[in-house]
Short mmCIF file of C-alpha atoms and ligand atoms in Angstrom, two decimals:
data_model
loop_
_atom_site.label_atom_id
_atom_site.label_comp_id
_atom_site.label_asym_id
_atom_site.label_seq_id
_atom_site.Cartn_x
_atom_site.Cartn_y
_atom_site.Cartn_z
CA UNK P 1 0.00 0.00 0.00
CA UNK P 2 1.37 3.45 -0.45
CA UNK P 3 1.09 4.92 2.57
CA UNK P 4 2.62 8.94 0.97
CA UNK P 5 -1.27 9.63 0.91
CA UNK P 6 -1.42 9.57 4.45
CA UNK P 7 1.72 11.54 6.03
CA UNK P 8 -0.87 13.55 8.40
CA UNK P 9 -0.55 17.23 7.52
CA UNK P 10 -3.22 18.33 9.71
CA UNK P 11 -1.31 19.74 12.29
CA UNK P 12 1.43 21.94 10.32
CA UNK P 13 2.28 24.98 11.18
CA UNK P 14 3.23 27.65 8.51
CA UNK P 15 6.70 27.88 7.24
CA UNK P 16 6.51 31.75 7.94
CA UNK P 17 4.26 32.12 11.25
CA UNK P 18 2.30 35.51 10.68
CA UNK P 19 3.15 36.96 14.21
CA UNK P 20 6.99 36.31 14.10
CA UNK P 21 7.19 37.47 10.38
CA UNK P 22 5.10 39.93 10.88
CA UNK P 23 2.35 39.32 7.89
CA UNK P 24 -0.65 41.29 7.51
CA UNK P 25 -3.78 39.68 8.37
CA UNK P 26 -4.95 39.52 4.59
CA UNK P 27 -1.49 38.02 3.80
CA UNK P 28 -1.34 35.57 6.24
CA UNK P 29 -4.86 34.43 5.54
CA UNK P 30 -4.08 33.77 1.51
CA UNK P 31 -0.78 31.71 2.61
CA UNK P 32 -2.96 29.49 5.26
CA UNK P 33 -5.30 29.03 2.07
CA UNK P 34 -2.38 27.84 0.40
CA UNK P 35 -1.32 25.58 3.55
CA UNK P 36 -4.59 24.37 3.95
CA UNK P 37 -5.37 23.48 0.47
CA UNK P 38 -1.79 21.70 -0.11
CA UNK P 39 -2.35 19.51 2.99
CA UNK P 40 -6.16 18.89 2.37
CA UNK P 41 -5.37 18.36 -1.42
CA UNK P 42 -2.69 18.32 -3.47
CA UNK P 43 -0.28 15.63 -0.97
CA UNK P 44 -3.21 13.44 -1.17
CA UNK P 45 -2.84 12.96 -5.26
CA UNK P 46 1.40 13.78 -5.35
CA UNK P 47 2.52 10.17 -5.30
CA UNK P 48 0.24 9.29 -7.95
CA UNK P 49 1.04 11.94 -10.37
CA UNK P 50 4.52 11.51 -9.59
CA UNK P 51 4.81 7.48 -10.07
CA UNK P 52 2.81 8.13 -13.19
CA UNK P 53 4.39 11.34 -14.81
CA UNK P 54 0.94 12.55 -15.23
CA UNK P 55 0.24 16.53 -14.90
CA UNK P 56 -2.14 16.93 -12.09
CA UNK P 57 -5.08 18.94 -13.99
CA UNK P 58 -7.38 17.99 -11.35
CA UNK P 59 -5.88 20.41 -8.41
CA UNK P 60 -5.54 23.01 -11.17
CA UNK P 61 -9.52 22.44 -11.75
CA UNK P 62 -9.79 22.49 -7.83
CA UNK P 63 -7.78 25.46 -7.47
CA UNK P 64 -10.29 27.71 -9.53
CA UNK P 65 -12.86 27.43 -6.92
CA UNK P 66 -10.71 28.46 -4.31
CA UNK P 67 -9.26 31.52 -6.09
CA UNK P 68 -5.84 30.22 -6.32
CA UNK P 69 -5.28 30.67 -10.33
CA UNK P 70 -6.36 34.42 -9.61
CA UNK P 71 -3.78 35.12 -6.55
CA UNK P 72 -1.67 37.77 -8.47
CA UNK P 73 -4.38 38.92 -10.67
CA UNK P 74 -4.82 42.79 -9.53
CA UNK P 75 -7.76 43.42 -7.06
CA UNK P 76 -9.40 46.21 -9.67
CA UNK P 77 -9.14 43.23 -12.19
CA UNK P 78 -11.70 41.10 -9.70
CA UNK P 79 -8.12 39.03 -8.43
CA UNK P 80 -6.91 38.61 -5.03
CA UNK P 81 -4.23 41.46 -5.46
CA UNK P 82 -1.28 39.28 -3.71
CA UNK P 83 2.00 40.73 -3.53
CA UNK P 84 5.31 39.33 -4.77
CA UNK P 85 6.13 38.17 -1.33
CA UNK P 86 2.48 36.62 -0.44
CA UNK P 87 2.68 34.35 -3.49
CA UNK P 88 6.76 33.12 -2.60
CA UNK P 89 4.80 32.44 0.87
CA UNK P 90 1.66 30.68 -0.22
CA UNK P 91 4.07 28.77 -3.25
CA UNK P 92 6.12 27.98 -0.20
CA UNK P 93 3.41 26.18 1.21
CA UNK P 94 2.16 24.43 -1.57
CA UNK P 95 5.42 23.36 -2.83
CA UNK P 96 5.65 21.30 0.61
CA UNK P 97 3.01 18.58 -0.38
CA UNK P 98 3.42 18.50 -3.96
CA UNK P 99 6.46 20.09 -5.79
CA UNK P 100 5.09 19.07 -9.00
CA UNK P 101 2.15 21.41 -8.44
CA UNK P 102 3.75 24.20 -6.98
CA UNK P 103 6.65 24.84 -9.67
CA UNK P 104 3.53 24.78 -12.41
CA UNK P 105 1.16 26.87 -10.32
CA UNK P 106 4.06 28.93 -10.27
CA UNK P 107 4.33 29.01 -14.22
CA UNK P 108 0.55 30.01 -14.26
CA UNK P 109 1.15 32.84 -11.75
CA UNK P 110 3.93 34.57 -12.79
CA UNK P 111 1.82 34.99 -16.18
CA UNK P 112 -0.40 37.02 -13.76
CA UNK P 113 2.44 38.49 -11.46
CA UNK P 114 4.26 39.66 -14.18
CA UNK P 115 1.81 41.50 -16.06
CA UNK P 116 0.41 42.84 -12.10
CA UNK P 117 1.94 44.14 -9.06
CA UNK P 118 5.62 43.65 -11.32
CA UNK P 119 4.39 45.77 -14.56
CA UNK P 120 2.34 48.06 -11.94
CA UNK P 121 5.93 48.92 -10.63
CA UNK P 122 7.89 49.16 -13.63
CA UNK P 123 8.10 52.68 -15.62
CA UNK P 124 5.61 52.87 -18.92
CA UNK P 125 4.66 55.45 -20.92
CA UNK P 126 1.00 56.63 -20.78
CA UNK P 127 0.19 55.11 -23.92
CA UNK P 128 1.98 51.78 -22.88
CA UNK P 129 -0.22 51.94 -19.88
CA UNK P 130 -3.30 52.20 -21.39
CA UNK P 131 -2.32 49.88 -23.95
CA UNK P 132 -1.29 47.24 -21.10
CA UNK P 133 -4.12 48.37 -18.81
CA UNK P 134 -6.79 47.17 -21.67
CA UNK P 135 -4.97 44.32 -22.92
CA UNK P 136 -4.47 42.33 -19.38
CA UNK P 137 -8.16 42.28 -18.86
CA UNK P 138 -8.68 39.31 -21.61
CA UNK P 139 -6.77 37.47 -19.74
CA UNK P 140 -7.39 37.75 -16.45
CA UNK P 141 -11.21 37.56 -17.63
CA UNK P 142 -10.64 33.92 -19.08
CA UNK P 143 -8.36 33.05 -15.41
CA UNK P 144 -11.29 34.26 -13.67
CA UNK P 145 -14.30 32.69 -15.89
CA UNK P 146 -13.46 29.85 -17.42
CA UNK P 147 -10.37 28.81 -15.10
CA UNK P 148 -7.80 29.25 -17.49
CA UNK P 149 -4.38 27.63 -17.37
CA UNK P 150 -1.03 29.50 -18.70
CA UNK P 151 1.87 28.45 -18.50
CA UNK P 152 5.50 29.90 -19.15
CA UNK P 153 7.97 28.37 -22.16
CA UNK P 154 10.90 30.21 -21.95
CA UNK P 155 14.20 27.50 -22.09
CA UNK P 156 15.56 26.74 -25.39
CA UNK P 157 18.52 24.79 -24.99
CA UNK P 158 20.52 27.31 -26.41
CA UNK P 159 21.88 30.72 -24.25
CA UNK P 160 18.52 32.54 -24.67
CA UNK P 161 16.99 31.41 -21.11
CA UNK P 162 20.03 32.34 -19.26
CA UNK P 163 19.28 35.68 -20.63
CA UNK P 164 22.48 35.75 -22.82
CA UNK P 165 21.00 35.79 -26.18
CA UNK P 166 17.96 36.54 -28.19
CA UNK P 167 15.20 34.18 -28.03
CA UNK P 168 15.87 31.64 -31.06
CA UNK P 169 11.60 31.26 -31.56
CA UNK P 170 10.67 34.25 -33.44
CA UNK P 171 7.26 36.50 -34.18
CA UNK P 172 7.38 38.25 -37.30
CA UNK P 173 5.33 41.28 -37.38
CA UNK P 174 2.23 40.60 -40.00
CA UNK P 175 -1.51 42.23 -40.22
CA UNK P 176 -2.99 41.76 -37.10
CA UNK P 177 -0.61 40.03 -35.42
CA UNK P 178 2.97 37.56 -35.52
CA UNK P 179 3.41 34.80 -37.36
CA UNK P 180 5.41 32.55 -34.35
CA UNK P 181 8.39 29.63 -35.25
CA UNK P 182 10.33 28.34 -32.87
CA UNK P 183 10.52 25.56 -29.83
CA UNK P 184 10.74 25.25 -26.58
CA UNK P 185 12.03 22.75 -24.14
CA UNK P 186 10.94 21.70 -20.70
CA UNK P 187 7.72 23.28 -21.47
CA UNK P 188 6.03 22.63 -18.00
CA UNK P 189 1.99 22.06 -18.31
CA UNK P 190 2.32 21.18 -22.14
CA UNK P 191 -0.71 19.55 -23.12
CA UNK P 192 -1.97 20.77 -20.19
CA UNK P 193 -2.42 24.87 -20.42
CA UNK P 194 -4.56 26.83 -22.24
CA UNK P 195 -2.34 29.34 -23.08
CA UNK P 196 1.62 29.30 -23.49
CA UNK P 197 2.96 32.31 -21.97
CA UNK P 198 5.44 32.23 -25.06
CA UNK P 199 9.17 34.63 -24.66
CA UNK P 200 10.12 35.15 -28.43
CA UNK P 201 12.08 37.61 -30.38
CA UNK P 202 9.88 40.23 -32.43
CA UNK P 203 12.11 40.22 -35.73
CA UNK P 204 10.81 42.31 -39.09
CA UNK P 205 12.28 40.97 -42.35
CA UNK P 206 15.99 41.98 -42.85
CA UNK P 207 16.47 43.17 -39.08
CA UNK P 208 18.66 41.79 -36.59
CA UNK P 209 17.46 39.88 -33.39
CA UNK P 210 17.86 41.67 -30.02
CA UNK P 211 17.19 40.69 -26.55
CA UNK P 212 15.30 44.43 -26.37
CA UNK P 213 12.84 43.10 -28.96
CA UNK P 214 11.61 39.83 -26.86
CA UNK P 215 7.96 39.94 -26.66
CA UNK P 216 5.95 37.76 -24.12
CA UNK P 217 2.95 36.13 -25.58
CA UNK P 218 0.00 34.32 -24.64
CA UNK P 219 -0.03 31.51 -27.01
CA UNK P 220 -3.41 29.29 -26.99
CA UNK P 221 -3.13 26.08 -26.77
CA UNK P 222 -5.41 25.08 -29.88
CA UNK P 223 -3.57 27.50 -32.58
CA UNK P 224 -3.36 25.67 -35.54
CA UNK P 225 1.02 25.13 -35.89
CA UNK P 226 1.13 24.60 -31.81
CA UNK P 227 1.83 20.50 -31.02
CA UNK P 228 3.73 19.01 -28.17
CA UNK P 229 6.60 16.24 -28.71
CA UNK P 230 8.79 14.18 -27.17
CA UNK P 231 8.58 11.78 -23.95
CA UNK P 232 8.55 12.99 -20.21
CA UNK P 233 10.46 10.48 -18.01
CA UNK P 234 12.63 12.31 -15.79
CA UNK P 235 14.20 12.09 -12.31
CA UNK P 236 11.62 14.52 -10.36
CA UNK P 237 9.28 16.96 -10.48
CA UNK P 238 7.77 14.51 -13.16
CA UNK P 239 4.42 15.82 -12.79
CA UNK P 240 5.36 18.84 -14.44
CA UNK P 241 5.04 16.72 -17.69
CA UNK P 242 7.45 19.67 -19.14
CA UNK P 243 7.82 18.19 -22.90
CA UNK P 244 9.01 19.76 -25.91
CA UNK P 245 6.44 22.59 -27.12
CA UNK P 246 6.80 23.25 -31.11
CA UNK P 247 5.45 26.26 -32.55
CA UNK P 248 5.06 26.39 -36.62
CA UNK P 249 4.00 29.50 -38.46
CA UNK P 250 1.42 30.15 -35.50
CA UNK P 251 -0.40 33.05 -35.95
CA UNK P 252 -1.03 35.47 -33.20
CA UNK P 253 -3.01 37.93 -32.58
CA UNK P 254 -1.41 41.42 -31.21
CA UNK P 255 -4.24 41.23 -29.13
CA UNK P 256 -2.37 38.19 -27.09
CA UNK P 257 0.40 40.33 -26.23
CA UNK P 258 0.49 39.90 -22.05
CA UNK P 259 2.85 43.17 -22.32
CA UNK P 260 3.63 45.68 -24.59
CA UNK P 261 6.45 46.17 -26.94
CA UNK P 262 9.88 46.27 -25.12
CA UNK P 263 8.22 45.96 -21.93
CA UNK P 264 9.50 42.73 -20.88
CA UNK P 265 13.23 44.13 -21.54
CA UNK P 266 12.60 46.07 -19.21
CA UNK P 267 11.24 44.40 -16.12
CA UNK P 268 14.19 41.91 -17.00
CA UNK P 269 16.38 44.79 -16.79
CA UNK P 270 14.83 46.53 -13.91
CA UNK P 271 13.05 43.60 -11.98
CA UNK P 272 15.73 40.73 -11.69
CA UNK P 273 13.88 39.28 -8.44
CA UNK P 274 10.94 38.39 -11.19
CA UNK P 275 13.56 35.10 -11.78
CA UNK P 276 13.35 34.17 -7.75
CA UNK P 277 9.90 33.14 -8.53
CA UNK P 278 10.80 29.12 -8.82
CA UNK P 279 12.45 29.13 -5.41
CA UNK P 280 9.56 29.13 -3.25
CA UNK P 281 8.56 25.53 -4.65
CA UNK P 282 12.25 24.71 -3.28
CA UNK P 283 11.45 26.59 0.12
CA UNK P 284 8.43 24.05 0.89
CA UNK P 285 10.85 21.12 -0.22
CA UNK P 286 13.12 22.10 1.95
CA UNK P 287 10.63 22.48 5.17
CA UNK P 288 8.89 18.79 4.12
CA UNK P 289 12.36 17.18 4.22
CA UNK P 290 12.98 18.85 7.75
CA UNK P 291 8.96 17.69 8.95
CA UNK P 292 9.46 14.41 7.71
CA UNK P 293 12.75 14.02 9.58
CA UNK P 294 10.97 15.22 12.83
CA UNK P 295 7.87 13.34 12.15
CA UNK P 296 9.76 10.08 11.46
CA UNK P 297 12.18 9.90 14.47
CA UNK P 298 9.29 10.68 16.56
CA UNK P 299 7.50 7.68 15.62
CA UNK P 300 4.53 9.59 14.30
CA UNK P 301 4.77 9.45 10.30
CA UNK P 302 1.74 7.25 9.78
CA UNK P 303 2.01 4.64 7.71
CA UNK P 304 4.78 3.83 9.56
CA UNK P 305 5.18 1.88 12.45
CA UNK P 306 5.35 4.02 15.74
CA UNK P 307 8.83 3.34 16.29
CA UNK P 308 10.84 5.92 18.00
CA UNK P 309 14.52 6.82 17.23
CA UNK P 310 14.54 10.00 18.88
CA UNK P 311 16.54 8.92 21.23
CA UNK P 312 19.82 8.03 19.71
CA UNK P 313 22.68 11.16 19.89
CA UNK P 314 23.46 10.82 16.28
CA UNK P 315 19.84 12.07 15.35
CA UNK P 316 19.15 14.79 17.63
CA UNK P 317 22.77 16.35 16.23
CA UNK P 318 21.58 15.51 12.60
CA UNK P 319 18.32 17.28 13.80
CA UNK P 320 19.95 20.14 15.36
CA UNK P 321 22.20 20.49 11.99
CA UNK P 322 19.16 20.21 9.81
CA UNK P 323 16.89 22.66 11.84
CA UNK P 324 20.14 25.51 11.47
CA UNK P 325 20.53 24.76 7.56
CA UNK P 326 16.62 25.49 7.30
CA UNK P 327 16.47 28.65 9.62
CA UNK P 328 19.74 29.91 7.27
CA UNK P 329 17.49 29.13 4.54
CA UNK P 330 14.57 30.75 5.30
CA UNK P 331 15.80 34.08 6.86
CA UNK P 332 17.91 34.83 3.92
CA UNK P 333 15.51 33.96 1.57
CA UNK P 334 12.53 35.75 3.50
CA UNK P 335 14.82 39.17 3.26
CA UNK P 336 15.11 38.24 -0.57
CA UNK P 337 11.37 38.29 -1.19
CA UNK P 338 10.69 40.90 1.29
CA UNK P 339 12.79 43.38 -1.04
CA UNK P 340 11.84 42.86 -4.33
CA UNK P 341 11.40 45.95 -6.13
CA UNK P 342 11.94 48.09 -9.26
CA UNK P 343 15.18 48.84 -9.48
CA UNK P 344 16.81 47.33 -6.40
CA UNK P 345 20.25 48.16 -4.96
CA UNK P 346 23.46 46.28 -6.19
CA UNK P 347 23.49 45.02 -2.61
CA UNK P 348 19.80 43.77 -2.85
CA UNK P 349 20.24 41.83 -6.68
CA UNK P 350 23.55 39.99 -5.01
CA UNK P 351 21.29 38.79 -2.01
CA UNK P 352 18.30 37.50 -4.18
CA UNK P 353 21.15 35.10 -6.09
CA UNK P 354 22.39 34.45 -2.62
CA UNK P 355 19.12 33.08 -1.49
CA UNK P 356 18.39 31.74 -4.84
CA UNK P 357 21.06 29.41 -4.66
CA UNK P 358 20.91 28.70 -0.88
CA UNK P 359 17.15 27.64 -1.20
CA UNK P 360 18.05 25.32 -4.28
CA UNK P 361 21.38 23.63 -3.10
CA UNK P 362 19.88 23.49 0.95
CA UNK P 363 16.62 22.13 -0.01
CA UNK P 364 18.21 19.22 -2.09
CA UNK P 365 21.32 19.26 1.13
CA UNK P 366 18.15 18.58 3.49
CA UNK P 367 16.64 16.18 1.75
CA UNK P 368 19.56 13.74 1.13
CA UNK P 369 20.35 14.60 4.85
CA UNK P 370 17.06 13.35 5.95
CA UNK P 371 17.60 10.17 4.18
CA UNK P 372 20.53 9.58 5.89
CA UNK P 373 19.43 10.06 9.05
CA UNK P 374 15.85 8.41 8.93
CA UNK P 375 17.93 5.55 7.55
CA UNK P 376 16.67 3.12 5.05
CA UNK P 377 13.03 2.87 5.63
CA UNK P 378 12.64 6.42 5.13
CA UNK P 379 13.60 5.93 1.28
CA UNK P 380 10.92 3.19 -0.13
CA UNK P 381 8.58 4.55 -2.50
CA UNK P 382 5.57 3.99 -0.19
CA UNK P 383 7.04 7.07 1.90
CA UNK P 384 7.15 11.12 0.23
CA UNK P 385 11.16 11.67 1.41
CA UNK P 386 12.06 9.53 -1.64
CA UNK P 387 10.09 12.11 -4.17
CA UNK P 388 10.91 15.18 -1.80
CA UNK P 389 14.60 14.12 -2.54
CA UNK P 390 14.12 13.69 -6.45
CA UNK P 391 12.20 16.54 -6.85
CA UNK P 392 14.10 18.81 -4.93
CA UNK P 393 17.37 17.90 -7.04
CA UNK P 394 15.80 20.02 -10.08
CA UNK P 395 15.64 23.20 -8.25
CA UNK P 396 19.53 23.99 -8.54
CA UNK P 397 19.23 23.39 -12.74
CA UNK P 398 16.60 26.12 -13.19
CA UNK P 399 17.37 28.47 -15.27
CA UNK P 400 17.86 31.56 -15.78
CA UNK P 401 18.79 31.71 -12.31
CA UNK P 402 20.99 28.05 -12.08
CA UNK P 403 22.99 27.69 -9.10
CA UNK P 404 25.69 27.99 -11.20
CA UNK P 405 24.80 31.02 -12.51
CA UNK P 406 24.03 32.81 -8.97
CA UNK P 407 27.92 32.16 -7.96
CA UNK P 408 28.89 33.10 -10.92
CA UNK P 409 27.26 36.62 -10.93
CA UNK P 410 27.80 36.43 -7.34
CA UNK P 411 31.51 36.32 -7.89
CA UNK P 412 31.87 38.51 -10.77
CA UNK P 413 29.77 41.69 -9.95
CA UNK P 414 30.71 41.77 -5.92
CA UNK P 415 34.17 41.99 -7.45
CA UNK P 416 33.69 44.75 -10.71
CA UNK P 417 31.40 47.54 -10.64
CA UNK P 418 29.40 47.89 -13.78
CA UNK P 419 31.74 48.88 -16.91
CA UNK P 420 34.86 47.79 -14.54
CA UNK P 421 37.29 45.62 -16.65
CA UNK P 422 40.89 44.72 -15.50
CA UNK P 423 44.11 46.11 -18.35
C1 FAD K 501 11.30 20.04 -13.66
C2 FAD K 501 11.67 21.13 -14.57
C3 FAD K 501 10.68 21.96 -15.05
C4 FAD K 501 11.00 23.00 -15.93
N1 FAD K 501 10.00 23.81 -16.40
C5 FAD K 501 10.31 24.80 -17.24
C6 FAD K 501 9.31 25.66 -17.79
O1 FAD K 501 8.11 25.52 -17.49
N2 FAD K 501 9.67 26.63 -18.62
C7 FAD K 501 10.95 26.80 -18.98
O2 FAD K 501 11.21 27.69 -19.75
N3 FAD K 501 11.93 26.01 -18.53
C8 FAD K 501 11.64 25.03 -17.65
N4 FAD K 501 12.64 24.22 -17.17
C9 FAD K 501 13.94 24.30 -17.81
C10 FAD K 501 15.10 24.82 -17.01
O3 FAD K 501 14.99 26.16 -16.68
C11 FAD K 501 16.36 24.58 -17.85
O4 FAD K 501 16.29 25.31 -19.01
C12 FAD K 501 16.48 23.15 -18.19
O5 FAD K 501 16.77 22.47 -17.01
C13 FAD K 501 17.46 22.90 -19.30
O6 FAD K 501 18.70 23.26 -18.95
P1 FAD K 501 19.92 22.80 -19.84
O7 FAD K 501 20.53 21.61 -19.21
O8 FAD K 501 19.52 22.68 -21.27
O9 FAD K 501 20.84 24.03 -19.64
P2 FAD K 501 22.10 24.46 -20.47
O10 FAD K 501 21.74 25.72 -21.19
O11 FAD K 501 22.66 23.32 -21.22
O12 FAD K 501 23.06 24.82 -19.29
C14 FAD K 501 23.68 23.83 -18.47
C15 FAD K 501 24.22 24.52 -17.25
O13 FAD K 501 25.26 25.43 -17.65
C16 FAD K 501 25.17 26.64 -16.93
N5 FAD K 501 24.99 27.79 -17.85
C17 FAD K 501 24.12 27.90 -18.87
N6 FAD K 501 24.23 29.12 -19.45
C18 FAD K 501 25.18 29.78 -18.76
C19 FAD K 501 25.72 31.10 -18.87
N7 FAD K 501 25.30 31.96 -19.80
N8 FAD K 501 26.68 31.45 -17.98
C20 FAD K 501 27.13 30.58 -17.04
N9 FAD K 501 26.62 29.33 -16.90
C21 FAD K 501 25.68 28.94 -17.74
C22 FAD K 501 23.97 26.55 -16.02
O14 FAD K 501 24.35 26.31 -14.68
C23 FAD K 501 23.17 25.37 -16.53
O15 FAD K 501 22.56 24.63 -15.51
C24 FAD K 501 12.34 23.19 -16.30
C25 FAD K 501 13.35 22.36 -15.80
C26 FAD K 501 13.03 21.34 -14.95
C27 FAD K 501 14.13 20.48 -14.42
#
């Protein structure tokens, strides 16, 4: 029997209590929405979806209800107006009963986030308001309605997603509209979404392509030219189900733009903590690898026999160790999304990678550590820790923010200002 179903969740307490963080009562009460519906819902289906490789459409569907897919949507746009930091926090949650679900919920948000609060802080001309002001309301109408799903296609394979190159799928400006060619890999939710929250280059005949011309578009699903390929087997977060996403002379209407021309340069630009948005998936990874642990060597996991191992020296140090790596984590990473802002300080940009790559190399640290200690039990498929450990081994390979790529910004722009180079 697989006993992952029933790791009791009833009694968790938030990641981020309200009173020691110091929430606001609205923003507490959308993360304990988030806590309550992850526990209630989503761990009940994760081992399922994840044994399987099948994308769980039904907590999307169940999500609707609750107002979940219409977190970030602005409150004037009939949304639940949550902030940058309220979704990390209520992400957080989620992501600690079913990665899977969090890392695509947060491919649907940020389609939301980014064209909200994030393009409500970024600097537009009046006519690029307007224009962005009118365009958002299509689809944040079919979110709210019908329960639209988007998602977010960005990687490549080439340089583009690491934000070193133009995007290789293109739109060529025609009547109306772009004609779209291109592909993308590790398209979470393909098959899935309704819409494909596409980044492309906008390239005229004869002109060069330029990272300043990337347009992000909402792509639907049934355009004629749009097909998925390839197989999804991977080592975690398999319920992602991020295959290969082919787009071939699609066209698109201008009216699908989800921001205006040489707007998303800019909150690139202007708005790096937009790319922490995949760590709070991570965060809850990393707090279900430390519950387990406690859980477990209390002889209360159920589905396990009540055997305690509490007891022993060696665990209440592997404890203690765990419990500091996950109060590093968090504090550093709660500053991160605390700060996010238009046009943050150097000093603020070098502590987002900072907690970037603490949450994605700690949360994947806990997890094997957890193992370890629970000893080998703990890892049979019948229990989560084996999936929390998979899972939480993709967080470090995101990109464009790779773990990699934090200490090597890190690294590089503590040491030269910008412009510095060495003789
Ligand atoms: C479960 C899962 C779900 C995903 N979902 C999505 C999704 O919905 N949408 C999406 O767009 N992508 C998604 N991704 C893709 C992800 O962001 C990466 O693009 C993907 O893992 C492919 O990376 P790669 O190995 O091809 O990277 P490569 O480009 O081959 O890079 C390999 C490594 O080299 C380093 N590197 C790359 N470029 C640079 C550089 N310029 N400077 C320094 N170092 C560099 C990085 O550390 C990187 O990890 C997902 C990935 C996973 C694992």
């Amino acid at each position: 029997m697989n006993h992952s179903s029933l790791d009791s969740h009833d009694g968790d307490a938030p990641i981020f209590a309200a009173d020691a963080f110091r929430l606001g009562d609205e923003e507490a009460a959308l993360i304990n929405k988030a806590r309550r519906f992850g526990a209630r819902v989503l761990s009940v289906r994760a081992a399922q979806h994840d044994r399987d490789a099948t994308f769980p459409i039904e907590n999307f569907r169940d999500m609707h209800p609750e107002g979940l897919l219409r977190i970030c949507v602005p409150k004037q746009h009939r949304g639940l107006g949550a902030s940058f930091r309220t979704y990390c926090l209520a992400a957080a949650e989620l992501g600690r009963y079913c990665g899977a679900t969090a890392l695509s919920w947060n491919m649907h948000v940020c389609s939301t986030l980014w064209t909200g609060a994030l393009a409500d802080d970024l600097a537009m001309s009046a006519a690029e308001r307007t224009e962005h002001n009118e365009k958002r309301v299509a689809h944040y109408r079919r979110i709210i309605e019908d329960g639209a799903i988007y998602s977010q296609p960005f990687s490549e394979g080439g340089a583009a997603a690491a934000g070193a190159a133009a995007f290789g799928t293109e739109a060529k400006p025609v009547d109306g509209g772009f004609i779209v060619n291109g592909k993308k890999i590790f398209a979470s939710l393909s098959g899935a979404a309704d819409y494909y929250g596409i980044l492309c280059t906008e390239r005229a005949e004869g002109e060069a392509a330029s990272r300043r011309n990337t347009l992000y578009l909402a792509v639907p699903a049934k355009a004629e030219g749009v097909s998925v390929t390839g197989d999804w087997d991977p080592l975690g977060m398999r319920g992602t189900v991020s295959r290969t996403l082919l787009l071939k002379d699609v066209f698109v209407p201008e009216s699908e733009l989800l921001m205006p021309h040489g707007v998303y340069f800019r909150a690139a630009t202007s708005w790096p903590h937009m790319f922490l948005t995949l760590s709070p998936t991570y965060m809850g990874l990393a707090q279900a690898a430390y519950d387990f642990t406690v859980k477990y060597l209390r002889g209360e996991l159920p589905g396990t026999p009540p055997v305690k191992r509490r007891m022993y020296p060696t665990k209440q140090i592997a404890v203690a160790e765990m419990r500091v790596m996950l109060e590093q984590t968090k504090a550093l990473w709660f500053q991160a999304v605390s700060e996010a802002r238009a046009n943050p300080a150097k000093e603020q940009v070098l502590r987002a990678y900072a907690a970037q790559h603490t949450v994605m190399e700690n949360a994947n640290a806990l997890a094997a550590k957890a193992i370890r200690t629970c000893g080998g039990q703990s890892m049979l498929k019948s229990l989560s820790l084996e999936r929390i450990y998979r899972d939480s081994r993709c967080g470090s390979l995101m990109l464009p923010w790779t773990a990699e790529i934090c200490i090597d910004r890190l690294g590089r722009e503590t040491l030269y200002e910008p412009g510095e180079k060495d003789e």
